[in-house]
mmCIF file of C-alpha atoms in Angstrom:
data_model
loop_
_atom_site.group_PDB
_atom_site.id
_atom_site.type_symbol
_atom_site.label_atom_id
_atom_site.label_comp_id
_atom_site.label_asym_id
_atom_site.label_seq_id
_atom_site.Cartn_x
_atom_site.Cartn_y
_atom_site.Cartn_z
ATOM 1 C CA UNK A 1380 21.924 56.846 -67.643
ATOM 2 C CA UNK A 1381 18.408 58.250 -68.429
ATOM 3 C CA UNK A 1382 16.960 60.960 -66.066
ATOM 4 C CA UNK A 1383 12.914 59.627 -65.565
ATOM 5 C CA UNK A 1384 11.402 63.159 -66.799
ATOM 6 C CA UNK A 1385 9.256 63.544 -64.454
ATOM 7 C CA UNK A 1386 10.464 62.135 -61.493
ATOM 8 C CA UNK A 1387 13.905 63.429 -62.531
ATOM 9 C CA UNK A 1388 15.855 60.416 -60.969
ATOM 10 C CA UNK A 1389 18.027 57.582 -62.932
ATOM 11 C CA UNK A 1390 19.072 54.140 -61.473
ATOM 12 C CA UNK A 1391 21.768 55.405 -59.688
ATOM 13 C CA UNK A 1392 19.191 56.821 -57.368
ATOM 14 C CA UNK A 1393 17.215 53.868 -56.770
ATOM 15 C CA UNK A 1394 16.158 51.419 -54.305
ATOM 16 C CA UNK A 1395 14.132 48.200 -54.174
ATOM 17 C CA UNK A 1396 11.793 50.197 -51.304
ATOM 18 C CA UNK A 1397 9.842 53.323 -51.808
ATOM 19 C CA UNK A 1398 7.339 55.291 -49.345
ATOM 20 C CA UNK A 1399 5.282 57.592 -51.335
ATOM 21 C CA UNK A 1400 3.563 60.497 -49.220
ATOM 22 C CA UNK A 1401 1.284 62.542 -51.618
ATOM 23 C CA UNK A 1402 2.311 66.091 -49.764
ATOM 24 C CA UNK A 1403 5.815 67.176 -50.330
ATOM 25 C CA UNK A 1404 6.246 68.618 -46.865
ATOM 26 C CA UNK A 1405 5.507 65.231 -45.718
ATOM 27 C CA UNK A 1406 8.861 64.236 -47.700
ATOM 28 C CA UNK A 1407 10.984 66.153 -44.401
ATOM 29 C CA UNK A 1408 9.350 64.544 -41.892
ATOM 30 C CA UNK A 1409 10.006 60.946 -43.122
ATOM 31 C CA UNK A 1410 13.282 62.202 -43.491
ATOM 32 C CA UNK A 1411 13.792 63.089 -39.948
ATOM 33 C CA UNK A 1412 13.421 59.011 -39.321
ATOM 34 C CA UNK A 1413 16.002 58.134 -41.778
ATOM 35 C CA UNK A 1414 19.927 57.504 -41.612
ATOM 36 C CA UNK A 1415 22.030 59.683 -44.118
ATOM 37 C CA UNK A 1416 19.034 61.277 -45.912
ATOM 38 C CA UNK A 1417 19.902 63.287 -48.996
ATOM 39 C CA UNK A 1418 17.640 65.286 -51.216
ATOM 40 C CA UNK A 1419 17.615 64.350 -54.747
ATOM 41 C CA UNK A 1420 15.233 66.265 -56.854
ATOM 42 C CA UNK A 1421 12.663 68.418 -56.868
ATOM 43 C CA UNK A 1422 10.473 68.674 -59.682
ATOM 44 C CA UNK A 1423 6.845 69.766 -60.009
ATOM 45 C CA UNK A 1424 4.778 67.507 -56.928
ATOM 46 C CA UNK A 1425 7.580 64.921 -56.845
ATOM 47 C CA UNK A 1426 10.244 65.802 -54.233
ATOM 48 C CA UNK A 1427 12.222 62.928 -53.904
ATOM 49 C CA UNK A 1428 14.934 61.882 -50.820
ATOM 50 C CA UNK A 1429 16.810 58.403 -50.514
ATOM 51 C CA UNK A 1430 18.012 57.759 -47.398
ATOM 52 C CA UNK A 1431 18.771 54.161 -44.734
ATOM 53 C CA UNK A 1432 16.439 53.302 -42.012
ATOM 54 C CA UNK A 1433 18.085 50.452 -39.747
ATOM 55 C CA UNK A 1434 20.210 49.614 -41.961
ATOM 56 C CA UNK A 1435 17.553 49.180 -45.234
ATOM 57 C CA UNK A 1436 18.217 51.924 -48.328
ATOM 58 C CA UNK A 1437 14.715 53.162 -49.132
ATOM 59 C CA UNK A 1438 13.453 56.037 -51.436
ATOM 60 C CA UNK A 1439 10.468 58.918 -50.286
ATOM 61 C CA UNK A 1440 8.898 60.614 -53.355
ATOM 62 C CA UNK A 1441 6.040 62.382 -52.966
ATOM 63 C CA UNK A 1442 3.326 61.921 -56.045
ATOM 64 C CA UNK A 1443 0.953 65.239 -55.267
ATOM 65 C CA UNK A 1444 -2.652 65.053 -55.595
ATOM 66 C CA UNK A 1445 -4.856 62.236 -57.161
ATOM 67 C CA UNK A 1446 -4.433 59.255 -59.478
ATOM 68 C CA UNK A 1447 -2.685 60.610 -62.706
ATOM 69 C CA UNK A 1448 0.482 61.809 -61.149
ATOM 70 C CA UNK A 1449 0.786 58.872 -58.416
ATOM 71 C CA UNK A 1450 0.596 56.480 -61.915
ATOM 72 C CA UNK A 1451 3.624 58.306 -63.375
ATOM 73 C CA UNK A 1452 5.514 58.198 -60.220
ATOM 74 C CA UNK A 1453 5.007 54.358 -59.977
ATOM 75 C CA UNK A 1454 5.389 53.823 -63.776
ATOM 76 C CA UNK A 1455 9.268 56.070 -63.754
ATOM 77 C CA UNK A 1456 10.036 54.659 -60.057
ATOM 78 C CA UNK A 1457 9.534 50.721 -61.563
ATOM 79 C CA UNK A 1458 12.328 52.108 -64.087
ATOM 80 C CA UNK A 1459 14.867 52.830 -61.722
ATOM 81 C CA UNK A 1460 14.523 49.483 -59.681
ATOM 82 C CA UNK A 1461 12.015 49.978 -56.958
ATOM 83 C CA UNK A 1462 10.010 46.839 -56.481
ATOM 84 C CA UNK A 1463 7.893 47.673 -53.440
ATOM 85 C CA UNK A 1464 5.342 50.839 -53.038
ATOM 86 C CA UNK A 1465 3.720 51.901 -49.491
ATOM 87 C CA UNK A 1466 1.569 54.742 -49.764
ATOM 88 C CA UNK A 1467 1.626 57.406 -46.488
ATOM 89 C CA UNK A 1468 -1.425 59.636 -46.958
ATOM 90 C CA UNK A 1469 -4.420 60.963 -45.769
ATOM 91 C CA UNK A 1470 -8.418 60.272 -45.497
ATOM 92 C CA UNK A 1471 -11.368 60.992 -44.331
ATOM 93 C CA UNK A 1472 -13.213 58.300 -42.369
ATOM 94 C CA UNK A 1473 -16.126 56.884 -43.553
ATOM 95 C CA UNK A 1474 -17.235 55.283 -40.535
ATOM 96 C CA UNK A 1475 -17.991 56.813 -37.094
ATOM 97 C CA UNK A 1476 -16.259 54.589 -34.791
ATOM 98 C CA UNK A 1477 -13.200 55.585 -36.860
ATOM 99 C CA UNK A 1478 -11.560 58.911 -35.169
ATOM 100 C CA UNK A 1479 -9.109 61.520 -35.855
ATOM 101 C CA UNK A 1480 -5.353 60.536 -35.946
ATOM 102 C CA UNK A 1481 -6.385 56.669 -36.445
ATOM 103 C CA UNK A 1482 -4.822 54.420 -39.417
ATOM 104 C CA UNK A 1483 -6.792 52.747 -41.771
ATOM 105 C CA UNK A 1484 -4.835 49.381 -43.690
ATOM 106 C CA UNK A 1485 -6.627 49.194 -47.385
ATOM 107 C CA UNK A 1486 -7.465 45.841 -48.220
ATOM 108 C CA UNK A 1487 -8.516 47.369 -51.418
ATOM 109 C CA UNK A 1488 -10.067 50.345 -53.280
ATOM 110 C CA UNK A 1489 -13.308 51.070 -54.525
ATOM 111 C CA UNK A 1490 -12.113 52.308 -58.342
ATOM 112 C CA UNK A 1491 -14.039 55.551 -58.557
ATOM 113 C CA UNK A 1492 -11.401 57.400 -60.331
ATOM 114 C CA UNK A 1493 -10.277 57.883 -63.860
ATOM 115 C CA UNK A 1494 -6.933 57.026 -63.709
ATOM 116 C CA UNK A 1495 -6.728 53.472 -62.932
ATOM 117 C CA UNK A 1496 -9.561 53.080 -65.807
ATOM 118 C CA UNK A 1497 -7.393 54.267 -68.375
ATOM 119 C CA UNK A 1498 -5.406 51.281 -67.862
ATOM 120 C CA UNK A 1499 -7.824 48.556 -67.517
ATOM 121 C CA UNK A 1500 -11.695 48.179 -67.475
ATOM 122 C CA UNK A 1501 -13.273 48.962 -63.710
ATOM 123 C CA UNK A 1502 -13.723 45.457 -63.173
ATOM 124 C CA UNK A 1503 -10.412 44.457 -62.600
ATOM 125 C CA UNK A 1504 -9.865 44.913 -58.778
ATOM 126 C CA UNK A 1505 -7.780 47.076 -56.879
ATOM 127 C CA UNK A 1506 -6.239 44.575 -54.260
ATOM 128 C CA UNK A 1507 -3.262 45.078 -51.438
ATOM 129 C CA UNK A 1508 0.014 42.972 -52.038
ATOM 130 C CA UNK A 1509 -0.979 40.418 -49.387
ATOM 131 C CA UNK A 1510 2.511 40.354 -47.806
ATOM 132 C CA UNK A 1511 2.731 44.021 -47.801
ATOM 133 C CA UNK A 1512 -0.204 44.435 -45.852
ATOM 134 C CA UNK A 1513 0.186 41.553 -43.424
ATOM 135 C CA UNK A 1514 3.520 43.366 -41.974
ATOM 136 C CA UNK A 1515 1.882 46.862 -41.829
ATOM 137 C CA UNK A 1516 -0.919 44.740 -39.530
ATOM 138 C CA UNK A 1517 1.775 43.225 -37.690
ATOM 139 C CA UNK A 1518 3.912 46.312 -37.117
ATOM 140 C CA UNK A 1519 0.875 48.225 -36.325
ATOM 141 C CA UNK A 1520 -0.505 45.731 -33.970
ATOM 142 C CA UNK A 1521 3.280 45.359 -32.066
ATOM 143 C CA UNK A 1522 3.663 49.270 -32.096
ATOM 144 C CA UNK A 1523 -0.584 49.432 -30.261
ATOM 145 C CA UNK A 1524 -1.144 52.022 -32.885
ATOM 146 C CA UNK A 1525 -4.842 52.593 -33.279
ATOM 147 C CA UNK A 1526 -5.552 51.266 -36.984
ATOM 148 C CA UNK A 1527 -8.562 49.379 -38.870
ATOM 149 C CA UNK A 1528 -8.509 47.295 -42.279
ATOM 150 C CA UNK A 1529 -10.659 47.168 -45.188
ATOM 151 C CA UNK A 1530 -11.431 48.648 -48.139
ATOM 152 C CA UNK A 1531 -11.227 52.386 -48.820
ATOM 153 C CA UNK A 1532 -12.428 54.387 -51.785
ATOM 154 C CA UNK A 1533 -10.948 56.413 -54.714
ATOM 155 C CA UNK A 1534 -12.235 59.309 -55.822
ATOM 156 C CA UNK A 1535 -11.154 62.515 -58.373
ATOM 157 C CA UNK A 1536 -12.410 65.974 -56.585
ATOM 158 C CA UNK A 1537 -13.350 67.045 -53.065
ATOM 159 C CA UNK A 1538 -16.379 69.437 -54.598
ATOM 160 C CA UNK A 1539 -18.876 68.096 -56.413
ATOM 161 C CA UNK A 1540 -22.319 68.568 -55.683
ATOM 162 C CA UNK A 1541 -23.117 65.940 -53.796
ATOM 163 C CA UNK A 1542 -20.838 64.449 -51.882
ATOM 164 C CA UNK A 1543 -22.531 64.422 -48.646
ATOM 165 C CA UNK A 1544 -24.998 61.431 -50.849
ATOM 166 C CA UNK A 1545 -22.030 59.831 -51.873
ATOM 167 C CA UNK A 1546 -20.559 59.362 -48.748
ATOM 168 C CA UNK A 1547 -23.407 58.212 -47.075
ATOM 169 C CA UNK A 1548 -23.727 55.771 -50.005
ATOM 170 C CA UNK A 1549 -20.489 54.000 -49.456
ATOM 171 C CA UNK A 1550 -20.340 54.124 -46.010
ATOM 172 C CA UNK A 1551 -23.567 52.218 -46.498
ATOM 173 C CA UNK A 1552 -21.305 49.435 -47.842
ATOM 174 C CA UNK A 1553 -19.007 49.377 -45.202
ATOM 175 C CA UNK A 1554 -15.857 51.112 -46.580
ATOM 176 C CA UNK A 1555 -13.764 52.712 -44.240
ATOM 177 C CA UNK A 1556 -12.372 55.982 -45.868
ATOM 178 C CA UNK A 1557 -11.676 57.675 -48.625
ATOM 179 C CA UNK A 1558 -8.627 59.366 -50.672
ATOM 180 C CA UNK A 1559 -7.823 60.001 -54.422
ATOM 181 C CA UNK A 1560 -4.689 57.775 -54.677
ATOM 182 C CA UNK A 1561 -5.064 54.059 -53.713
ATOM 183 C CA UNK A 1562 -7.097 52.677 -56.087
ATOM 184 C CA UNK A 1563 -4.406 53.896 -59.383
ATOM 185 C CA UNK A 1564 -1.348 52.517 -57.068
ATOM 186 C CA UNK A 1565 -3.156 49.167 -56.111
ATOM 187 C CA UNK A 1566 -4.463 48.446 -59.542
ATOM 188 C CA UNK A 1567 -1.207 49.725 -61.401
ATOM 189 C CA UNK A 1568 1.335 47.816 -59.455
ATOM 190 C CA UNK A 1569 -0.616 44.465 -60.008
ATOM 191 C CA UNK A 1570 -0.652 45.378 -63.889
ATOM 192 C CA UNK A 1571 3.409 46.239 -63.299
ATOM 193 C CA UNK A 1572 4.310 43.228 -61.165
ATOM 194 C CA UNK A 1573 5.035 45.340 -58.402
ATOM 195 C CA UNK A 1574 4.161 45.122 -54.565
ATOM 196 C CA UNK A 1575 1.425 48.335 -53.294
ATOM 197 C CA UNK A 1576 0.001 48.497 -49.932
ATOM 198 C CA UNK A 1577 -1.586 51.553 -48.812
ATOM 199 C CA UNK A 1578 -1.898 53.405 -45.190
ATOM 200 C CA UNK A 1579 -4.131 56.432 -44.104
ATOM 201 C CA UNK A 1580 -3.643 58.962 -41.268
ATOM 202 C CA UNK A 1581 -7.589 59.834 -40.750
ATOM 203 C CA UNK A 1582 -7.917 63.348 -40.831
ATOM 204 C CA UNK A 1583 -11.468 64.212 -41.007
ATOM 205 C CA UNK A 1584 -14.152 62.044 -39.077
ATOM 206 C CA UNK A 1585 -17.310 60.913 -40.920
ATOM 207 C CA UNK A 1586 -19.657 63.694 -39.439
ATOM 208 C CA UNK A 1587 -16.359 67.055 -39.488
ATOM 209 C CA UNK A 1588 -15.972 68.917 -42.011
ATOM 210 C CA UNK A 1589 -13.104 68.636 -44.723
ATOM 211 C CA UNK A 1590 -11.796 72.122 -44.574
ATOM 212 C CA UNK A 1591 -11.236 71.898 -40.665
ATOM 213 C CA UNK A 1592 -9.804 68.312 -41.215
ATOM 214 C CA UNK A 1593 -7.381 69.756 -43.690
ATOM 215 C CA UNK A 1594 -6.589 72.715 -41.913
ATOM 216 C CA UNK A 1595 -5.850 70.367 -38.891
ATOM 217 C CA UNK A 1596 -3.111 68.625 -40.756
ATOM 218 C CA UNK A 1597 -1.891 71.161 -42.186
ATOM 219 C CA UNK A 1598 -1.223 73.860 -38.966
ATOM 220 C CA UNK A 1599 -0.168 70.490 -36.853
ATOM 221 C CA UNK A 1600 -2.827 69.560 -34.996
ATOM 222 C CA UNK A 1601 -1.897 67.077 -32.187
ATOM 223 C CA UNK A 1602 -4.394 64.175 -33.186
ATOM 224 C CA UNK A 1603 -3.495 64.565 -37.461
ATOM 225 C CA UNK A 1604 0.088 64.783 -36.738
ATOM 226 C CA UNK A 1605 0.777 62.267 -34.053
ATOM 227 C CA UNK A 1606 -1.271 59.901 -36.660
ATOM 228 C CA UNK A 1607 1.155 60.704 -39.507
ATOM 229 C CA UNK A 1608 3.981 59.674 -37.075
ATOM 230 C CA UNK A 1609 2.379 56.189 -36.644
ATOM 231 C CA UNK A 1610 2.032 55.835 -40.212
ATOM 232 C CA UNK A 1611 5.707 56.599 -41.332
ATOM 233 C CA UNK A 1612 7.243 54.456 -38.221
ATOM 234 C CA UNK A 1613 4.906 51.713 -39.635
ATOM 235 C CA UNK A 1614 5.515 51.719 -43.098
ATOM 236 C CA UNK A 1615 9.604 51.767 -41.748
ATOM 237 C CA UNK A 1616 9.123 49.129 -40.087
ATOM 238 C CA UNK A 1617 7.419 47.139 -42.744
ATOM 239 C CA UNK A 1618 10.137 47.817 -45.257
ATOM 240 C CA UNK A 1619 12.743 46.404 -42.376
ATOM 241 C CA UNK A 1620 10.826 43.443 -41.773
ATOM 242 C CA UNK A 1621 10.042 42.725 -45.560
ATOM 243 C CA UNK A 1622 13.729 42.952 -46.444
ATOM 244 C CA UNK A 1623 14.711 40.425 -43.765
ATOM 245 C CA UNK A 1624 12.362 38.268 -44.977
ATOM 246 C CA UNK A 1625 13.130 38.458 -48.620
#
């Protein structure tokens, strides 16, 4: 049974569900929801654990930092039988009714990265699996989690020289946040026939600062954290509700 070399896990491992945090450390505390979890691998930015929650067998591997090594992690996960992707990460808001610890839903993704160009020209869309995203709605809306939908955008660095104009630009056009990974996993599951929906714990309001957002999240802040709670018990809850309904 082949090993996927970078993901380092073979069908044995799989699952039909996957969760895919972008931080490693986040891969524990999904863990601590989960029935029976056990580590499987640990290799570069993916750190990988397969565990039950109510019932529903479910993988958590994290993909690191940006577009090119969430794409691999989707490409080797579709190998081993997973079906259905939920991102759990992290954004900045791009909006200023939009506040610390909040959820955003992504519709979409403006496709201002790299990778999900080297697959297929920019003017192929980077949509939400409509099903997906209904449940998250639902499950958010049952659970009176704070949370908005729409469109987000995709980016490649934190520091160029001008990204005070660039956010301004978007936020211009309404979008609601931004990250580095949505757009590749939207656009890349539709290309692989897969489900994607995507959900981000706001940790940086339109007017902070990024460092102090990520610092926040990073030392536990009560607002960052408590919203990275909501968005795991969400996304569990989505995979329970899709599977019944399946």
């Amino acid at each position: 049974m082949n090993k996927q070399p970078h993901i380092h896990l073979t069908k044995k491992d799989g699952a039909g569900y996957a969760l895919l945090p972008g931080d490693p450390e986040r891969v524990s505390r999904v863990k601590a929801f989960l029935e029976a979890p056990v580590e499987l691998a640990y290799n570069r930015e993916y750190r990988s654990v397969k565990g039950m929650y109510k019932g529903v067998p479910l993988l958590v591997v994290s993909t690191g930092i940006g577009g090119p090594s969430t794409a691999i992690a989707l490409e080797e996960l579709k190998q081993i039988g997973v079906h259905t992707l939920i991102r759990i990460g992290s954004s900045g808001a791009l909006q200023p009714n939009i506040n610390i610890g909040e959820l955003i839903l992504s519709e979409g993704a403006v496709r201002d990265e790299g990778t999900s160009k080297a697959y297929i020209s920019s003017n192929y869309p980077a949509i939400s699996d409509h099903t997906v995203l209904t449940h998250l709605k639902m499950h958010a809306e049952s659970l009176n989690i704070p949370h908005h939908v729409g469109l987000v955008r995709s980016h490649d660095s934190f520091y160029t020289d001008n990204e005070e104009t660039i956010d301004a630009f978007w936020s211009k056009q309404g979008i609601l946040g931004s990250d580095m990974e949505t757009a590749a996993l939207l656009t890349l599951a539709r290309l692989r026939g897969l489900r994607a929906a995507s959900i981000l714990n706001v940790v940086v309001p339109y007017t902070g600062d990024l460092q102090s957002g990520i610092d926040q999240l990073q030392s536990g802040e009560s607002l960052t954290r408590k919203g990275e709670q909501y968005e795991i018990k969400v996304a569990l809850e989505t995979i329970v509700s899709l599977n019944t309904n399946s």
